[in-house]
Every structure is written in structure tokens, then in C-alpha cells.
XYZ file of C-alpha atoms in Angstrom:
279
model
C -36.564 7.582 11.355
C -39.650 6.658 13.037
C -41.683 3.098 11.931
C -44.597 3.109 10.140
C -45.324 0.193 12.222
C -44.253 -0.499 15.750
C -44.469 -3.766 16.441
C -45.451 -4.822 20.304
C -43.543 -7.632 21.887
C -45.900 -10.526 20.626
C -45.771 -9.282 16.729
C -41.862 -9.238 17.104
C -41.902 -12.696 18.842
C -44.171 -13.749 16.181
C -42.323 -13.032 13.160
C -38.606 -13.965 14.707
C -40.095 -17.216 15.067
C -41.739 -17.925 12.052
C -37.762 -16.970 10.662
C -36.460 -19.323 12.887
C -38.441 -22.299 10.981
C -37.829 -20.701 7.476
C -41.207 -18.908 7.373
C -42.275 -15.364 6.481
C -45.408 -13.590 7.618
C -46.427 -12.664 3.566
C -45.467 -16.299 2.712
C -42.372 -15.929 1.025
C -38.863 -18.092 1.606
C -36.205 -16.255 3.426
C -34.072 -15.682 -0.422
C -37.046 -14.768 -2.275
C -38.461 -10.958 -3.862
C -41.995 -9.950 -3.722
C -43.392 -9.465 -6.793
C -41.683 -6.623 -9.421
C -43.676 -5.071 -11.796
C -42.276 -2.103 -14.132
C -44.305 0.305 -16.326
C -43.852 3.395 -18.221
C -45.136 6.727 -18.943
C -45.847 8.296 -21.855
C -42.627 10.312 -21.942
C -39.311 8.705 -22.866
C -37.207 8.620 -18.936
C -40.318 8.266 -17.021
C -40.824 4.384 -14.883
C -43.031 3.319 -12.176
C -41.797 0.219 -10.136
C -44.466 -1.945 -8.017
C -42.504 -4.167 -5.351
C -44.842 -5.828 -3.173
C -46.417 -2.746 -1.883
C -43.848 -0.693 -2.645
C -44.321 1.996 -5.142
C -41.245 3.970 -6.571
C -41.171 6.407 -9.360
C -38.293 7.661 -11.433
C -38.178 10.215 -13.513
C -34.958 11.554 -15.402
C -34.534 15.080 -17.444
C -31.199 16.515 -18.505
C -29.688 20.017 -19.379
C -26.752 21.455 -20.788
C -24.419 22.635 -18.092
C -20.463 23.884 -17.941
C -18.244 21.029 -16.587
C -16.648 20.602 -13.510
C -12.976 21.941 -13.745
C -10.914 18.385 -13.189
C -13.885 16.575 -14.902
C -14.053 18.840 -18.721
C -15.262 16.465 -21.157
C -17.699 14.496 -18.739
C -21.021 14.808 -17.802
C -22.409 14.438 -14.316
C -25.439 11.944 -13.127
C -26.779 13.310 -9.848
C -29.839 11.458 -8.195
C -32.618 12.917 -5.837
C -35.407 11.460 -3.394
C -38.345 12.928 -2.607
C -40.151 11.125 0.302
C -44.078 12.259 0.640
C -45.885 11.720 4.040
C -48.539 10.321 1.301
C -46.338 7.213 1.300
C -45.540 6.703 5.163
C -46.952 8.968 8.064
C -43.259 8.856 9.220
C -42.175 10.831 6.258
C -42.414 14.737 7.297
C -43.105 17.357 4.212
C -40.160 19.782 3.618
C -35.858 19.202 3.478
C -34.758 15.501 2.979
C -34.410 13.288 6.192
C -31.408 10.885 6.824
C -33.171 8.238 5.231
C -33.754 10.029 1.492
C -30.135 10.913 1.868
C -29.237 7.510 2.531
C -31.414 6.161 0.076
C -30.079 8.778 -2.500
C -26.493 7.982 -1.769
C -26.508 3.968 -2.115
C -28.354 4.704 -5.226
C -25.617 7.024 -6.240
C -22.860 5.787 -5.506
C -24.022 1.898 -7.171
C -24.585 3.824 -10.435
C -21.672 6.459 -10.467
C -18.476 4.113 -8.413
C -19.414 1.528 -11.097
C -19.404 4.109 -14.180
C -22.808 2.498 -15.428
C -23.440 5.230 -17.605
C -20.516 6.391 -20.082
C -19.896 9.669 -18.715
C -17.731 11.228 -21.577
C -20.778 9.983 -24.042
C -22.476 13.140 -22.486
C -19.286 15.648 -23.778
C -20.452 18.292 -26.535
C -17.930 20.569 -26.228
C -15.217 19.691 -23.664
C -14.372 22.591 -20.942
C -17.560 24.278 -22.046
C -20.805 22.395 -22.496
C -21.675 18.677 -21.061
C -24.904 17.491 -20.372
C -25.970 16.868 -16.545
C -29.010 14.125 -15.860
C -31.023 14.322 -13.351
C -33.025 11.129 -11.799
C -35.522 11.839 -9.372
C -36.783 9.232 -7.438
C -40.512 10.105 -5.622
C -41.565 7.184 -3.198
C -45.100 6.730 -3.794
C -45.776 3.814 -1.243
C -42.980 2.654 1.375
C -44.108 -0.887 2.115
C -40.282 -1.675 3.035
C -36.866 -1.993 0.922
C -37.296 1.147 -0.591
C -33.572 0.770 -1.855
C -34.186 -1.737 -4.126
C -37.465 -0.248 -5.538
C -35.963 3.085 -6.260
C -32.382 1.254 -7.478
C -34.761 -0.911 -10.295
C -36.894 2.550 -10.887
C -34.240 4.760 -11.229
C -32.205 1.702 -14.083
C -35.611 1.927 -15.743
C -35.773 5.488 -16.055
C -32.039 5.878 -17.549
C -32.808 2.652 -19.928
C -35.325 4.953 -21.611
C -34.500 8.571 -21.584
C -33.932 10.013 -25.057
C -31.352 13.032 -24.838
C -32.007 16.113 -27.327
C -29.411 15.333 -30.491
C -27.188 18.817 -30.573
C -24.901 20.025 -33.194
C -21.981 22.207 -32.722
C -21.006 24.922 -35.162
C -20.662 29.374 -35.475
C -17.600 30.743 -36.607
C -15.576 29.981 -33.711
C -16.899 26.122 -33.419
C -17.865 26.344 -30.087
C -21.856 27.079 -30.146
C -24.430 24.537 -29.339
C -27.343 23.932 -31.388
C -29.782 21.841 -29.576
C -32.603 20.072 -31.669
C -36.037 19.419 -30.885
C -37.069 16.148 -31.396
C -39.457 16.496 -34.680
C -36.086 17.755 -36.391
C -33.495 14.862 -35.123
C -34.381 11.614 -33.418
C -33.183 11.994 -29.715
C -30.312 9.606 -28.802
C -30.336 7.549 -25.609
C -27.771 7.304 -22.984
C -25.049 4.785 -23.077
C -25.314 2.172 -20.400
C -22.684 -0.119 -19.857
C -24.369 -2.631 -17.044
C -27.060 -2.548 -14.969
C -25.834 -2.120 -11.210
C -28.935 -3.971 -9.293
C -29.490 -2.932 -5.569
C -30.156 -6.343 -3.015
C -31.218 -6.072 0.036
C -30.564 -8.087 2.898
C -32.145 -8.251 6.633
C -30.414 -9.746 9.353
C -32.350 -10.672 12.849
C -30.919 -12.496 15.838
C -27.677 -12.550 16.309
C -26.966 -11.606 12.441
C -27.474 -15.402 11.831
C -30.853 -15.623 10.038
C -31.333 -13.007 7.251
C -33.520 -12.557 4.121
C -34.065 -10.575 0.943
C -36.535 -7.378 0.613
C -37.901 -6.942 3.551
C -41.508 -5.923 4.066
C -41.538 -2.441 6.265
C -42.847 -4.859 9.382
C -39.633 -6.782 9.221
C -37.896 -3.871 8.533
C -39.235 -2.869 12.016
C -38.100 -5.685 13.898
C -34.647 -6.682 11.690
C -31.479 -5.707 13.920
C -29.662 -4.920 11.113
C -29.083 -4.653 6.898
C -27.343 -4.697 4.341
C -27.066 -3.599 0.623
C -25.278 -5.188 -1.800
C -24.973 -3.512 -5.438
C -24.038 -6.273 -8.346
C -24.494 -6.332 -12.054
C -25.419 -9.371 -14.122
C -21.553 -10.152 -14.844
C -21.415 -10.965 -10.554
C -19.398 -7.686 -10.482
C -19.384 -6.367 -6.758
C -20.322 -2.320 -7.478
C -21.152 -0.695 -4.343
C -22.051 -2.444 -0.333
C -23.741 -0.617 2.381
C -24.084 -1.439 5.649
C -25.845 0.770 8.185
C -25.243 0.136 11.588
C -27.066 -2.914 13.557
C -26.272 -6.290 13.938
C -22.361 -7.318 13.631
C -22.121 -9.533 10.444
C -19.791 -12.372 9.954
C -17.191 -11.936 6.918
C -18.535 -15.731 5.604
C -22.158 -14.394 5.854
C -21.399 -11.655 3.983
C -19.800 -13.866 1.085
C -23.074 -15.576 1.048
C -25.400 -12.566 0.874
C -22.931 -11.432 -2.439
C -23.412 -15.090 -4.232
C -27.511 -14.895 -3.435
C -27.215 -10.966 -4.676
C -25.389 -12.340 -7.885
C -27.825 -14.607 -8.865
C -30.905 -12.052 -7.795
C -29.227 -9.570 -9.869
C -29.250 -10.972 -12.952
C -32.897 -12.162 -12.968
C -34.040 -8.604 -11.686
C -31.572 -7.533 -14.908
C -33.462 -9.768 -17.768
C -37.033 -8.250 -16.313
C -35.841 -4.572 -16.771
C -33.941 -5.558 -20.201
C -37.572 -7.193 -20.966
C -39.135 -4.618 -20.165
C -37.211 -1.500 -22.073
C -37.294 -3.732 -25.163
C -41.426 -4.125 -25.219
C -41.499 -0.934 -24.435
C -39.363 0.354 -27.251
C -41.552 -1.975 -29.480
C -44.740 -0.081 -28.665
């Protein structure tokens, strides 16, 4: 994918040596996030997510659907990215790239591997009828670590989508009524942790790294990695894309930092959903 920012040989120079001495060009230590801010729409399932300059939003919707075959009293969780050139002139209108696939995937795979959401909790009638959310993700700004951004907008989204309440009756027991919400009080999805997304940079030889990178460290970083863990310091999901070989010990470090990152990032959301539900 191309940079938003190319960075000539001074700028790189620049900013691997401010690193070096424990400096970042926005000011930040090498283990700290920019700042988060989460808001909601008016609709139950809809969040925005500010990080730094990074704007993510997540909406989620859900229909009734048949089941897969080895899967019948399950529902599914399936997560798509939209990336608009509005948010990066790299981004090109039309199919997904390999970054929105990427980005959908570690998101995917964090929430689903993990089984954050209690898939059987979306059953109505087994072999016929399960419900199947959707979360899409539209990246609004990309001013770098869009990972983590969409991971905390798309956690957001879930923590406050109301599903239709249903009833299932007829003659043979097997028809679906589905109510709208001025008859019965929609019910909200069962989450069982909150599987937080951290993102690590790596420059040099894979010896200095830091958390959320801005999109002009992002363009000069040799490598990354991202490491999914819920507030319990439960290891859900780790990506590593190419670059910059990574030592096994460094590695164990990044997942104690990610631990601790985690469940901070987890209060905030939990904070969050609950003034929201208040209002």
C-alpha cells in the first residue's frame, strides 16, 4: 500500500533518532497511546473512535439467516472495512485492498478465535434460523494504527447493539416472530471479554519499538506487530506482518506492555457503554 507520507532521508534520520534517545516526534514516550476518545450515535450499535488523528467508525446491524451446516445452533459475527480515499489519498475507491483485508482479518479473528461474543446466545431455532451480525468498520481519518482504532470501534459498537427480541411459535413450532422494538425491549448481545487490539512498531534492528504509531512512523517503522489481549492478560489473537525479525524475549515484553494497555483501554470502553446506557 502506498504512504500517505513518504518520508525523505532527513525526516527518517530525524525521527530514528529522536527513538534512539526515547523521544517521539508528537511528544509521546515510546509505551504510551495518543489520546482515545469514544462517542455514540443516536442508534443503539453505532460508535465513533478518535485516536490521535485517527477516526474509525463502527457500525453493527444483524438479520436472521439459516445456519451453517456443522455450526446449527450458532450464529455467525462477520466484520467488514471500508477504506475511503476521503481518509488517505492512498486509499483507491472500489474492491477492498490488502490492507482492509488485513485490517478486517486481525479484527476478526481477535473477536471470533477468542469467542468474545456467545455465539449460541444468537440460536432461535437451531438448523433453521440464527441471527448473523454484521460490524462494519468505515475509516474516516487514517492518521496511523488503524488496527487499534477500528479493534476499540468495532468493541464499542457490539457493547451497544440491541438485537430485535423474537418469539417462536405456529403449529409446527418452528416460525419466527420478530418484534419491533415499541412491542418488546430489544436484548443486547452477550459479551464475554473484551479482546483489545495493541499495536507495536519496531525500527532498527527490531530493538527499539513503540505503541500506536502515528502514519509517519508507520512510514519509516521496519516492521509491526499486533497483539490481541483481554483485561484477564489472556493472549487472543498475534499478528505479525512481515518486516523486521523479532526476538522471542521482545516479543514477551510487547505481550506484558499489551496486558497492562489492554485493560486500561477496557475500563474506558466499559466507562463509556455504561454513561451511555445512563443517558
Amino acid at each position: 500500500m502506498d504512504q500517505r507520507w513518504r518520508p525523505t532521508v532527513n525526516e527518517r534520520e530525524f525521527i530514528e533518532q529522536a527513538l534512539q534517545s526515547d523521544l517521539r516526534v508528537d511528544g509521546r514516550r515510546p509505551f504510551d497511546f495518543r489520546k482515545l476518545t469514544i462517542s455514540f450515535g443516536r442508534e443503539d450499535g453505532s460508535a465513533e473512535v478518535l485516536l490521535g488523528e485517527t477516526c474509525v467508525m463502527g457500525y453493527v446491524t444483524a438479520q436472521l439467516v439459516p445456519p451453517y451446516k456443522d455450526r446449527p445452533n450458532e450464529g455467525t459475527l462477520a466484520i467488514f472495512t471500508e477504506f475511503s480515499p476521503m481518509a488517505d489519498p492512498a486509499f483507491e475507491p472500489g474492491r477492498p485492498g490488502e490492507a482492509a483485508i488485513e485490517l478486517g482479518r486481525v479484527i476478526d479473528r481477535g473477536l471470533r478465535e477468542s469467542r468474545a461474543v456467545d455465539m449460541e446466545s444468537l440460536c432461535v431455532v437451531a438448523g433453521k434460523h440464527v441471527w448473523a451480525v454484521r460490524v462494519d468498520l468505515h475509516i474516516l481519518d487514517n492518521g496511523g494504527n488503524l488496527t487499534d482504532a477500528a479493534n476499540i470501534a468495532a468493541l464499542a459498537a457490539l457493547s451497544t447493539f440491541r438485537r430485535p427480541e423474537c418469539t417462536v411459535g405456529g403449529d409446527d413450532g418452528q416460525q419466527v416472530t420478530v418484534h419491533d422494538p415499541e412491542v418488546m425491549d430489544p436484548l443486547p448481545l452477550t459479551i464475554h471479554h473484551l479482546p483489545i487490539a495493541v499495536t507495536f512498531a519496531y525500527f532498527g534492528d527490531g530493538n527499539i519499538m513503540v505503541i500506536d504509531p502515528t502514519y509517519k512512523e508507520e512510514a519509516v517503522m521496519g516492521g509491526r506487530m499486533t497483539a490481541t489481549i483481554n483485561s484477564n492478560g489472556d493472549v487472543c489473537a498475534i499478528q505479525k506482518a512481515g518486516g523486521e525479525g523479532v526476538m522471542s524475549s521482545v516479543i514477551m515484553q510487547c505481550l506484558r506492555i499489551a496486558s497492562v494497555k489492554a485493560a486500561d483501554i477496557t475500563s474506558k470502553i466499559k466507562t463509556k457503554v455504561s454513561e451511555a446506557a445512563s443517558l
